[in-house]
mmCIF file of C-alpha atoms in Angstrom:
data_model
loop_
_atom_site.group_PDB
_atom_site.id
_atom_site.type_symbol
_atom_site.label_atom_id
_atom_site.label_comp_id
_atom_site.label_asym_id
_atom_site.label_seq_id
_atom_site.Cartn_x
_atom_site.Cartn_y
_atom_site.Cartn_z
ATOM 1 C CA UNK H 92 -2.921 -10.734 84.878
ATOM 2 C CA UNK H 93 -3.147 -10.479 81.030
ATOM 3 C CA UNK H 94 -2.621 -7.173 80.972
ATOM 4 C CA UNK H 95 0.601 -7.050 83.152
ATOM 5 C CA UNK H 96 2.397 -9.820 80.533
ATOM 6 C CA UNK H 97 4.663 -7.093 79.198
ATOM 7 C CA UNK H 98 5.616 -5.107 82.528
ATOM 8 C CA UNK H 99 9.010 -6.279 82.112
ATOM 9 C CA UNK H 100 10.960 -7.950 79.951
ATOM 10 C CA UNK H 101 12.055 -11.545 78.131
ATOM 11 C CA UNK H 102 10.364 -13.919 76.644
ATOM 12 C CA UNK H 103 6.491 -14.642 76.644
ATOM 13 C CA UNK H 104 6.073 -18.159 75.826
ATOM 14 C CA UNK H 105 2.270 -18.447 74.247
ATOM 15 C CA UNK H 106 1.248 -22.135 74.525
ATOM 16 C CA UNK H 107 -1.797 -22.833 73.036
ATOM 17 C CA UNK H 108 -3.663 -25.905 71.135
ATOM 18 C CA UNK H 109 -6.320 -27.183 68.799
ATOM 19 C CA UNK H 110 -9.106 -26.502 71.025
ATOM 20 C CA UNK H 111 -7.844 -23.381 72.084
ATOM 21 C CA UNK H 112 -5.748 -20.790 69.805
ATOM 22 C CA UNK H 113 -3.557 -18.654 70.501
ATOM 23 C CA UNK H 114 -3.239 -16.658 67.334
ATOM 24 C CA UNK H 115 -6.004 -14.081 68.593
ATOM 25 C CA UNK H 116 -3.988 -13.807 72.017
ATOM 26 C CA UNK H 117 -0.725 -12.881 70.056
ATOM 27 C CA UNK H 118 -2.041 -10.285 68.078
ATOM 28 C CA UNK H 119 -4.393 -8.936 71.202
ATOM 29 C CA UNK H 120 -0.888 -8.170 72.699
ATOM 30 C CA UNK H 121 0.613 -6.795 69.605
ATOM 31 C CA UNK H 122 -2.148 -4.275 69.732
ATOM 32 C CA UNK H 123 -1.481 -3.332 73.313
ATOM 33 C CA UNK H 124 1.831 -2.603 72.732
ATOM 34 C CA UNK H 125 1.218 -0.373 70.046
ATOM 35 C CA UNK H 126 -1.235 1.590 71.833
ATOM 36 C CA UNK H 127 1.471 2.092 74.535
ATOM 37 C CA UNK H 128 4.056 3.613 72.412
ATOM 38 C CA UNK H 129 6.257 0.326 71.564
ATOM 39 C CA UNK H 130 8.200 -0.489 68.488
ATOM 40 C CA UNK H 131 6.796 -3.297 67.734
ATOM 41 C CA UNK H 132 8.303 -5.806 65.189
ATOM 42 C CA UNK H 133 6.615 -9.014 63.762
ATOM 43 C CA UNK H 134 8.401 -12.329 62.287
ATOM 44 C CA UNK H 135 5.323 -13.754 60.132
ATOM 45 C CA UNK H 136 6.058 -17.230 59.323
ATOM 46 C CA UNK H 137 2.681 -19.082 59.534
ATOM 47 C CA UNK H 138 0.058 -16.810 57.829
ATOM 48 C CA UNK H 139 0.592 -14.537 55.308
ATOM 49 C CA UNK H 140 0.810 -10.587 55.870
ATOM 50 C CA UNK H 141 -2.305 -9.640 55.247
ATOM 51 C CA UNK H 142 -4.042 -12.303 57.346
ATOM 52 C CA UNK H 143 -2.209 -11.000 60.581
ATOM 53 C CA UNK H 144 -2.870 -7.139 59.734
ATOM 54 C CA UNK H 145 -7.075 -8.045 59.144
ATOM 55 C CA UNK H 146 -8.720 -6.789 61.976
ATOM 56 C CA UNK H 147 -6.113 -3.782 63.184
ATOM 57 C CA UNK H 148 -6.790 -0.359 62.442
ATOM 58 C CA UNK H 149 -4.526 1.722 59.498
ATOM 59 C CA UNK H 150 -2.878 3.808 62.339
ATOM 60 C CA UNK H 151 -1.295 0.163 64.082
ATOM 61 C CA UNK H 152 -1.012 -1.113 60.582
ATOM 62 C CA UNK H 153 1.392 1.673 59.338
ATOM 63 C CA UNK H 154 3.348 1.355 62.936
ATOM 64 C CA UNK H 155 3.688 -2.300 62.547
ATOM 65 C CA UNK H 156 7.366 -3.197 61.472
ATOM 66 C CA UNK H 157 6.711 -6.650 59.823
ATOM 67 C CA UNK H 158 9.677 -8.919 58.566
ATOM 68 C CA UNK H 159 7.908 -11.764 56.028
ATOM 69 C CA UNK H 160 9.106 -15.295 56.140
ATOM 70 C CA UNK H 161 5.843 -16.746 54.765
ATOM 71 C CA UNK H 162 5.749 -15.765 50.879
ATOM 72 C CA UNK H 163 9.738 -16.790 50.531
ATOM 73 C CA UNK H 164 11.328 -18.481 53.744
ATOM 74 C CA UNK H 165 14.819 -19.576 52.187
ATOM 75 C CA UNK H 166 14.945 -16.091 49.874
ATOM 76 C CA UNK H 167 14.975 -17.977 46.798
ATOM 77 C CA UNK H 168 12.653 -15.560 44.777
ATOM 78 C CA UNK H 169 15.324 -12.754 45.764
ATOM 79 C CA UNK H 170 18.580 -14.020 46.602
ATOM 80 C CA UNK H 171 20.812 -11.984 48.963
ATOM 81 C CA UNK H 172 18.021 -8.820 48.982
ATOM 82 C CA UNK H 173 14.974 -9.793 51.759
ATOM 83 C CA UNK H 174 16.535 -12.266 53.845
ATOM 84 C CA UNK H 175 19.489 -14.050 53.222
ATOM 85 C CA UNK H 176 20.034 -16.897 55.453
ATOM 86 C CA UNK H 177 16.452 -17.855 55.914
ATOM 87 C CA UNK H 178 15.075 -18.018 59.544
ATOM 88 C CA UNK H 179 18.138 -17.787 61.395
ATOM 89 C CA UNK H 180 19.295 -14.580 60.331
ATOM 90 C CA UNK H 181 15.567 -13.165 60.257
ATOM 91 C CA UNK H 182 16.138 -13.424 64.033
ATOM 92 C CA UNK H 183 19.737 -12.085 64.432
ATOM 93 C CA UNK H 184 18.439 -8.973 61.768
ATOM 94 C CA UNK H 185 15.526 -8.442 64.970
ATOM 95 C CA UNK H 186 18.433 -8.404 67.718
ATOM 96 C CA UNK H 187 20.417 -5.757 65.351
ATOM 97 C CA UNK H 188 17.495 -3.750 65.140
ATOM 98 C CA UNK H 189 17.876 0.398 65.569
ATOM 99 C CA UNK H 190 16.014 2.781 67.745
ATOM 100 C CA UNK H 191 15.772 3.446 71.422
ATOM 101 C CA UNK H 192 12.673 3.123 73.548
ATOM 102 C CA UNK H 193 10.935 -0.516 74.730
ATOM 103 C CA UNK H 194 10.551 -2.993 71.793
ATOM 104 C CA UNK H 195 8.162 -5.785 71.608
ATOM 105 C CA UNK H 196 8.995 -9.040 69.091
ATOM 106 C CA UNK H 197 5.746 -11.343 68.302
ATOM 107 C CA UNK H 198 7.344 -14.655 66.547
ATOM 108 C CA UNK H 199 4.325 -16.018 64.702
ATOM 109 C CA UNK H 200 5.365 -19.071 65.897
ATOM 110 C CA UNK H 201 8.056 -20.705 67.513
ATOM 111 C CA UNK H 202 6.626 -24.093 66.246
ATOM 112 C CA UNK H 203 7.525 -22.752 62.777
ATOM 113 C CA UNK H 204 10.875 -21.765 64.113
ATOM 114 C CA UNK H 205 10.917 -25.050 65.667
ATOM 115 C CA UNK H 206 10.821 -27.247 62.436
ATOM 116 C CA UNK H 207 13.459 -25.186 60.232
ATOM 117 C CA UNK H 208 15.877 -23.875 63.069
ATOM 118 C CA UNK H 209 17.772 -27.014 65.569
ATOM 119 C CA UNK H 210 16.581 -26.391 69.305
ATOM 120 C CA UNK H 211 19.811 -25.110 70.909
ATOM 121 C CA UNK H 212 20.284 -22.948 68.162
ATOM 122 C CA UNK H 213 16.746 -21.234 68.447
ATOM 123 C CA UNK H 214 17.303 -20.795 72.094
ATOM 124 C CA UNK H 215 20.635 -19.071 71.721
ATOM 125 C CA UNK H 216 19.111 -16.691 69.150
ATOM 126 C CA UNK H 217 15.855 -16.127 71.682
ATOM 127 C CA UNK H 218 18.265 -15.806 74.843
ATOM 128 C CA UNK H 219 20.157 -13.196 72.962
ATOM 129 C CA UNK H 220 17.282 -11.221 71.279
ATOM 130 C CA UNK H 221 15.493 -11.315 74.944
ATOM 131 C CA UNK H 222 18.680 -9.333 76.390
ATOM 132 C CA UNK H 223 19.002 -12.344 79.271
ATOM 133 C CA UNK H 224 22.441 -12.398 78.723
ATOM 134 C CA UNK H 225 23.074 -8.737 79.702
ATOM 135 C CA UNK H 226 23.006 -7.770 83.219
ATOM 136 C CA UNK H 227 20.274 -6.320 85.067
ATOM 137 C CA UNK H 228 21.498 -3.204 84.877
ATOM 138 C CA UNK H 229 22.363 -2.958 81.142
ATOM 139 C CA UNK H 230 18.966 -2.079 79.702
ATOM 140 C CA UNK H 231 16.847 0.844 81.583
ATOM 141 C CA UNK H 232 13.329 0.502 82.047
ATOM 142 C CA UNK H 233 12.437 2.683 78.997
ATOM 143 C CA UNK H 234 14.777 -0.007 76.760
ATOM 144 C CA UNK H 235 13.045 -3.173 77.946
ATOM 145 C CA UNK H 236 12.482 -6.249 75.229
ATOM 146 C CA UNK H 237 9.058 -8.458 75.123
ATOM 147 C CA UNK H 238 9.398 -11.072 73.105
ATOM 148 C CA UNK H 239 6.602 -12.965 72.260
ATOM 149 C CA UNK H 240 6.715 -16.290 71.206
ATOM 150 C CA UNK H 241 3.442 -18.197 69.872
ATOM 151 C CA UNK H 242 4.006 -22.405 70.419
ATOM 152 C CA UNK H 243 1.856 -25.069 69.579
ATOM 153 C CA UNK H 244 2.392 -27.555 72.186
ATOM 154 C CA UNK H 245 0.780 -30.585 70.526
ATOM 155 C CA UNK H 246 3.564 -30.410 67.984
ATOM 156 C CA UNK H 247 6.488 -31.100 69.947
ATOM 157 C CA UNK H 248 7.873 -33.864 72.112
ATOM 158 C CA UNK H 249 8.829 -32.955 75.779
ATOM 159 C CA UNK H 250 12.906 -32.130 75.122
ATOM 160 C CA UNK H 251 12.004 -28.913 72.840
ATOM 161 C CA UNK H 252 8.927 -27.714 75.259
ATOM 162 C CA UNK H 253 11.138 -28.314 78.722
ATOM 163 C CA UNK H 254 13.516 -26.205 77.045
ATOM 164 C CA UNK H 255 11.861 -23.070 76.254
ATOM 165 C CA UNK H 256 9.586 -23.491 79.514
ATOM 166 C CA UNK H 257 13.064 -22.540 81.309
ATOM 167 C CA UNK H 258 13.854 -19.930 79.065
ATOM 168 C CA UNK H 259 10.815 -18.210 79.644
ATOM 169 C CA UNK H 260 10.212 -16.021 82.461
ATOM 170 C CA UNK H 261 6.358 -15.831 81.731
ATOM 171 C CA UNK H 262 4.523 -18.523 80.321
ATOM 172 C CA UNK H 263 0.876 -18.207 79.327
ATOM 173 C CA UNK H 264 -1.047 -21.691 78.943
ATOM 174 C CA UNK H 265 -4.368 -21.170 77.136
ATOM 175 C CA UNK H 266 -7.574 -23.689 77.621
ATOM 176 C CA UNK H 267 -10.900 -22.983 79.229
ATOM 177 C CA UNK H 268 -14.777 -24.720 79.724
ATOM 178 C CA UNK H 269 -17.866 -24.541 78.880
ATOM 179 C CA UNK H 270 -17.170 -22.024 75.475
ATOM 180 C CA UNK H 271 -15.081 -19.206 77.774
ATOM 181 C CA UNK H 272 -11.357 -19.069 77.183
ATOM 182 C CA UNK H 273 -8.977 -18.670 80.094
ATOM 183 C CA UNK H 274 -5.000 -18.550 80.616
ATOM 184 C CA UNK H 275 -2.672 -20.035 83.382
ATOM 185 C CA UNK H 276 0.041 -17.635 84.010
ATOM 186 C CA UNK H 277 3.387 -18.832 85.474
ATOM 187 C CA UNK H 278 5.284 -15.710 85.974
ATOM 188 C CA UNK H 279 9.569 -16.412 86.701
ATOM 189 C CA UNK H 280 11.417 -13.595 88.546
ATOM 190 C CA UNK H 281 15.009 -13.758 89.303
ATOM 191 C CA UNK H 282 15.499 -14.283 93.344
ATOM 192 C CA UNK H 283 11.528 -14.850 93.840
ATOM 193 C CA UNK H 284 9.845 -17.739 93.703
ATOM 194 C CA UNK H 285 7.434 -18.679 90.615
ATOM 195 C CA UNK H 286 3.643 -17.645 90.982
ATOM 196 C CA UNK H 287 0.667 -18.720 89.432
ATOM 197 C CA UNK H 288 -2.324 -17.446 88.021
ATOM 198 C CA UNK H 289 -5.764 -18.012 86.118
ATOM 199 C CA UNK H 290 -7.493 -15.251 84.313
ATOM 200 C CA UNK H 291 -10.236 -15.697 82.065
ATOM 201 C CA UNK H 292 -10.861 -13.644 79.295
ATOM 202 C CA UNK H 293 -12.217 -13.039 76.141
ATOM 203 C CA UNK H 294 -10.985 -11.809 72.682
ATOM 204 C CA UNK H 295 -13.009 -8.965 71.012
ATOM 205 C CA UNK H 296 -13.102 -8.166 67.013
ATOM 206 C CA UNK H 297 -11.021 -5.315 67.684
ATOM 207 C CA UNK H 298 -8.192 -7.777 69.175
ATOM 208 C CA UNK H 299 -8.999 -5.870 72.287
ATOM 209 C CA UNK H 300 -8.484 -7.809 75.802
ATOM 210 C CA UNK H 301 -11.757 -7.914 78.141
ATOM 211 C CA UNK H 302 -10.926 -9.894 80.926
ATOM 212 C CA UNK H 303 -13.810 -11.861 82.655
ATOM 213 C CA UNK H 304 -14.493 -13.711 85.954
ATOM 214 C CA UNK H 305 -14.826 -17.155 85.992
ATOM 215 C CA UNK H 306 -17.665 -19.201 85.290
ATOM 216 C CA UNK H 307 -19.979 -20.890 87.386
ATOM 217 C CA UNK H 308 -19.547 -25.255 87.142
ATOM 218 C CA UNK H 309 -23.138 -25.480 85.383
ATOM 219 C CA UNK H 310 -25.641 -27.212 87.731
ATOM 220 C CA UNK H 311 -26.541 -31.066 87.758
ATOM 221 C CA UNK H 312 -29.378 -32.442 85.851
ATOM 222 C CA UNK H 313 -32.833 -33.050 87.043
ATOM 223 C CA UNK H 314 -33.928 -35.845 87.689
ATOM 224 C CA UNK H 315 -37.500 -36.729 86.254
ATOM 225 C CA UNK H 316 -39.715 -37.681 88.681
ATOM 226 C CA UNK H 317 -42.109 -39.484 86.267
ATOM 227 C CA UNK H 318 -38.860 -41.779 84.962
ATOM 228 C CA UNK H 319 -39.275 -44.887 87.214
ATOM 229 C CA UNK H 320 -35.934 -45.732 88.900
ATOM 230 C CA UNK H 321 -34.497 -48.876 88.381
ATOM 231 C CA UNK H 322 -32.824 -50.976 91.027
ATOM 232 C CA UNK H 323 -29.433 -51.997 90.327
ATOM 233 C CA UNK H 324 -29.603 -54.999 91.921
ATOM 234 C CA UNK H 325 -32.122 -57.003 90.908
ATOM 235 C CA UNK H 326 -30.689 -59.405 88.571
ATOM 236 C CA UNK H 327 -27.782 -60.337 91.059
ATOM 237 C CA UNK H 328 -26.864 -64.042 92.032
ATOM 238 C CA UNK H 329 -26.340 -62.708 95.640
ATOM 239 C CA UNK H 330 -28.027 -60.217 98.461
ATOM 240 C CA UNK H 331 -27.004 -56.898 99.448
ATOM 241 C CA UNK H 332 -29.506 -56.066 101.974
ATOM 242 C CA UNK H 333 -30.783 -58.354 105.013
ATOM 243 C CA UNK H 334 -34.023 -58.640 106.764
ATOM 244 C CA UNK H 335 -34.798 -57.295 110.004
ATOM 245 C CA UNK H 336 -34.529 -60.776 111.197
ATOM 246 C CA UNK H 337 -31.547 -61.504 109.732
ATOM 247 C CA UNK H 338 -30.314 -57.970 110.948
ATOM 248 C CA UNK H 339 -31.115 -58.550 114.999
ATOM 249 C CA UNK H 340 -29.002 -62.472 114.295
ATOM 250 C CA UNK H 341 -26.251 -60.423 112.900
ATOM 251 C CA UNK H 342 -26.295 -58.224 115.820
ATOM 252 C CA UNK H 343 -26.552 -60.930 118.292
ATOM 253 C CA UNK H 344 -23.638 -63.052 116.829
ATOM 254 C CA UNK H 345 -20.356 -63.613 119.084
ATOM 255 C CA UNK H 346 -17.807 -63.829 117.298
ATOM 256 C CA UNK H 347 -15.153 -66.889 118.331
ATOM 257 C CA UNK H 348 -12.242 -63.851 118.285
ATOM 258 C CA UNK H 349 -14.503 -61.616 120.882
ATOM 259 C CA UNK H 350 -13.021 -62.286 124.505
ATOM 260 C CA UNK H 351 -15.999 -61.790 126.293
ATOM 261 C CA UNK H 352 -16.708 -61.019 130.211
ATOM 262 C CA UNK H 353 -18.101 -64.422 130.415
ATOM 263 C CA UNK H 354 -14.996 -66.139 129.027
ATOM 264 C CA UNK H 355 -12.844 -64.568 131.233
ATOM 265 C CA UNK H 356 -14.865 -65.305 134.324
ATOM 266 C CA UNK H 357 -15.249 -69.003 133.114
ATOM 267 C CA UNK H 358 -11.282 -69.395 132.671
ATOM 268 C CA UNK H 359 -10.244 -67.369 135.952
ATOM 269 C CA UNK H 360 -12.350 -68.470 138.204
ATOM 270 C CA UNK H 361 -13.907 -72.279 137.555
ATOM 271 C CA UNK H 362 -17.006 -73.404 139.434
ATOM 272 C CA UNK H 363 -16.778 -75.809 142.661
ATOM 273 C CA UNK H 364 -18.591 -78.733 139.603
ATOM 274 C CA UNK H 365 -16.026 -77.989 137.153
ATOM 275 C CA UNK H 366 -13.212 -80.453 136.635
ATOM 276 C CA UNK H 367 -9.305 -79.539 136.879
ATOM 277 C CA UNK H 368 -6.741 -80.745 134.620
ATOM 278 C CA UNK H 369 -3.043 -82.202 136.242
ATOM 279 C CA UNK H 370 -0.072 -83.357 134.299
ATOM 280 C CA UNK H 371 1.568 -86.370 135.993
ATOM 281 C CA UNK H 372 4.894 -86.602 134.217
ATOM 282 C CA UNK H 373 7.637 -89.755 134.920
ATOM 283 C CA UNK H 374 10.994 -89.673 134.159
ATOM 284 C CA UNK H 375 12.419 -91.929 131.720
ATOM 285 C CA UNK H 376 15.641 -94.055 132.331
ATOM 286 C CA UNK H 377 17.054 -92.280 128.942
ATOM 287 C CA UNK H 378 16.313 -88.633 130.465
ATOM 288 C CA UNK H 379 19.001 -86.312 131.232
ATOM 289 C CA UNK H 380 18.042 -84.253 134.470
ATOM 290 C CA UNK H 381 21.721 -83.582 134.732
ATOM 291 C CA UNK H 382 21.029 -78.823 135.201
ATOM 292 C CA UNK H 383 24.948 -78.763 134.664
ATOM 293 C CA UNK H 384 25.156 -80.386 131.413
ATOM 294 C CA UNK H 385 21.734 -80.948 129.892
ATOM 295 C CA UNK H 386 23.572 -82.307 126.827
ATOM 296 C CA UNK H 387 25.636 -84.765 127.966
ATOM 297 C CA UNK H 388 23.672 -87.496 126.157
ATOM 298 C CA UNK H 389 23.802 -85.779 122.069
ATOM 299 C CA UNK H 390 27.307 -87.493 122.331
ATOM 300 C CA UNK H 391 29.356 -84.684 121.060
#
């Protein structure tokens, strides 16, 4: 289920599309783990600030840790102040990040991440900052780490997507039908075996969740009985149907492949008028009738 996405910890891979956004999903989540009592830090790289605070109240908005790669990516405005080192060390500033309690990271995206950072660099940064590399045992339940990572799947080829689909121990898939959003959950669990699930949902102005059922397949037209139908094949060279005279010849066909009662009485047991067939054969002088050596004559 939505809701359960950040019940335990790693990385939340957000796939989403042109059709379908995922932007609205991202920040839905945010929300939720404010309103459970998160720290909750943001790496804005696609939209500006203000676009990703609109629509949350002041009291998440002045909670919300937010680290700003969109107004000055490489730090060039302010060398060696806001970010030095550009993306990279954006991400290893998030893994050195103080305070105790359950943290949530929403990377806004990893598509953006994608184009400045090289793949198995990103996913050594992301494997670190999701605390896979510690053991299970490391981290308590009250110190768990969401990370959630926002990728736009039309962008990439099928090397950088395979990749972070292993690294991720939930993936959510957005799409949907007829105007009603939904999300295929693939949940990964060390030692169990990978479930799936569909939930369909719906995104309120708030960025509050309200999950839905699923819709019913809308029914097939009508057809209108004053529309006259038209017969596919009239204007053939050939004819599909056959009379009911052609029907009972059909029917009373034998086939020359059917063995039939009356053949086999006809062949076992011949009528007193019926002619029998002999073979009269006479040796030759040049036959060999010699049993002990029937090849005597090939001359070898």
């Amino acid at each position: 289920m939505l809701e359960s996405l950040l019940a335990l910890g790693g990385l939340v891979l957000l796939r989403d599309s042109m059709e379908w956004e995922g932007c609205s999903l991202l920040k839905a989540l945010v929300k939720k783990s404010e309103l459970c009592g998160e720290q909750v830090h943001v790496l804005g790289c696609e939209v500006s600030e203000e676009e990703f605070r609109e629509g949350f109240d002041s009291s998440i908005n002045s909670r919300l840790v937010y680290h700003d790669l969109f107004r000055d990516p490489l730090s060039w405005s302010k060398p060696g102040k806001v970010l030095p080192g550009g993306p990279l060390e954006a991400l290893k500033v998030l893994d050195k990040r103080t305070g105790s309690g359950p943290v949530t990271i929403a990377l806004d995206s990893l598509s953006w991440l994608l184009h400045h950072l090289p793949c198995p660099t990103l996913c050594r940064t992301l494997h670190a900052l999701s605390r896979q590399d510690s053991c299970p045992g490391d981290n308590p339940p009250g110190e768990q780490v969401h990370v959630l990572g926002l990728l736009h799947e039309e962008l990439h080829g099928l090397g950088p997507l395979g990749t972070l689909s292993s690294l991720a121990q939930t993936e959510v898939t957005l799409s949907g039908t007829m105007g009603q959003a939904s999300a295929h959950i693939l949940y990964r669990r060390p030692r169990q075996r990978p479930t799936h699930q569909t939930q369909w949902f719906a995104i309120l102005p708030d960025f509050s969740l309200k999950l839905q059922a699923e819709p019913l397949l809308e029914s097939q037209p009508h057809s209108d009985p004053h529309t006259p139908s038209v017969d596919p094949t009239t204007h053939l060279t050939f004819n599909l149907h056959l009379s009911k005279k052609e029907r009972e010849a059909k029917d009373n066909l034998t086939l020359p492949f059917q063995f039939s009662l009356e053949k086999q009485q006809a062949l076992l047991c011949p009528g007193l008028g019926q002619a029998t067939s002999h073979i009269f054969y006479e040796p030759d002088a040049y036959d060999d009738l010699d049993q002990e050596d029937p090849d005597d004559d090939l001359d070898v």
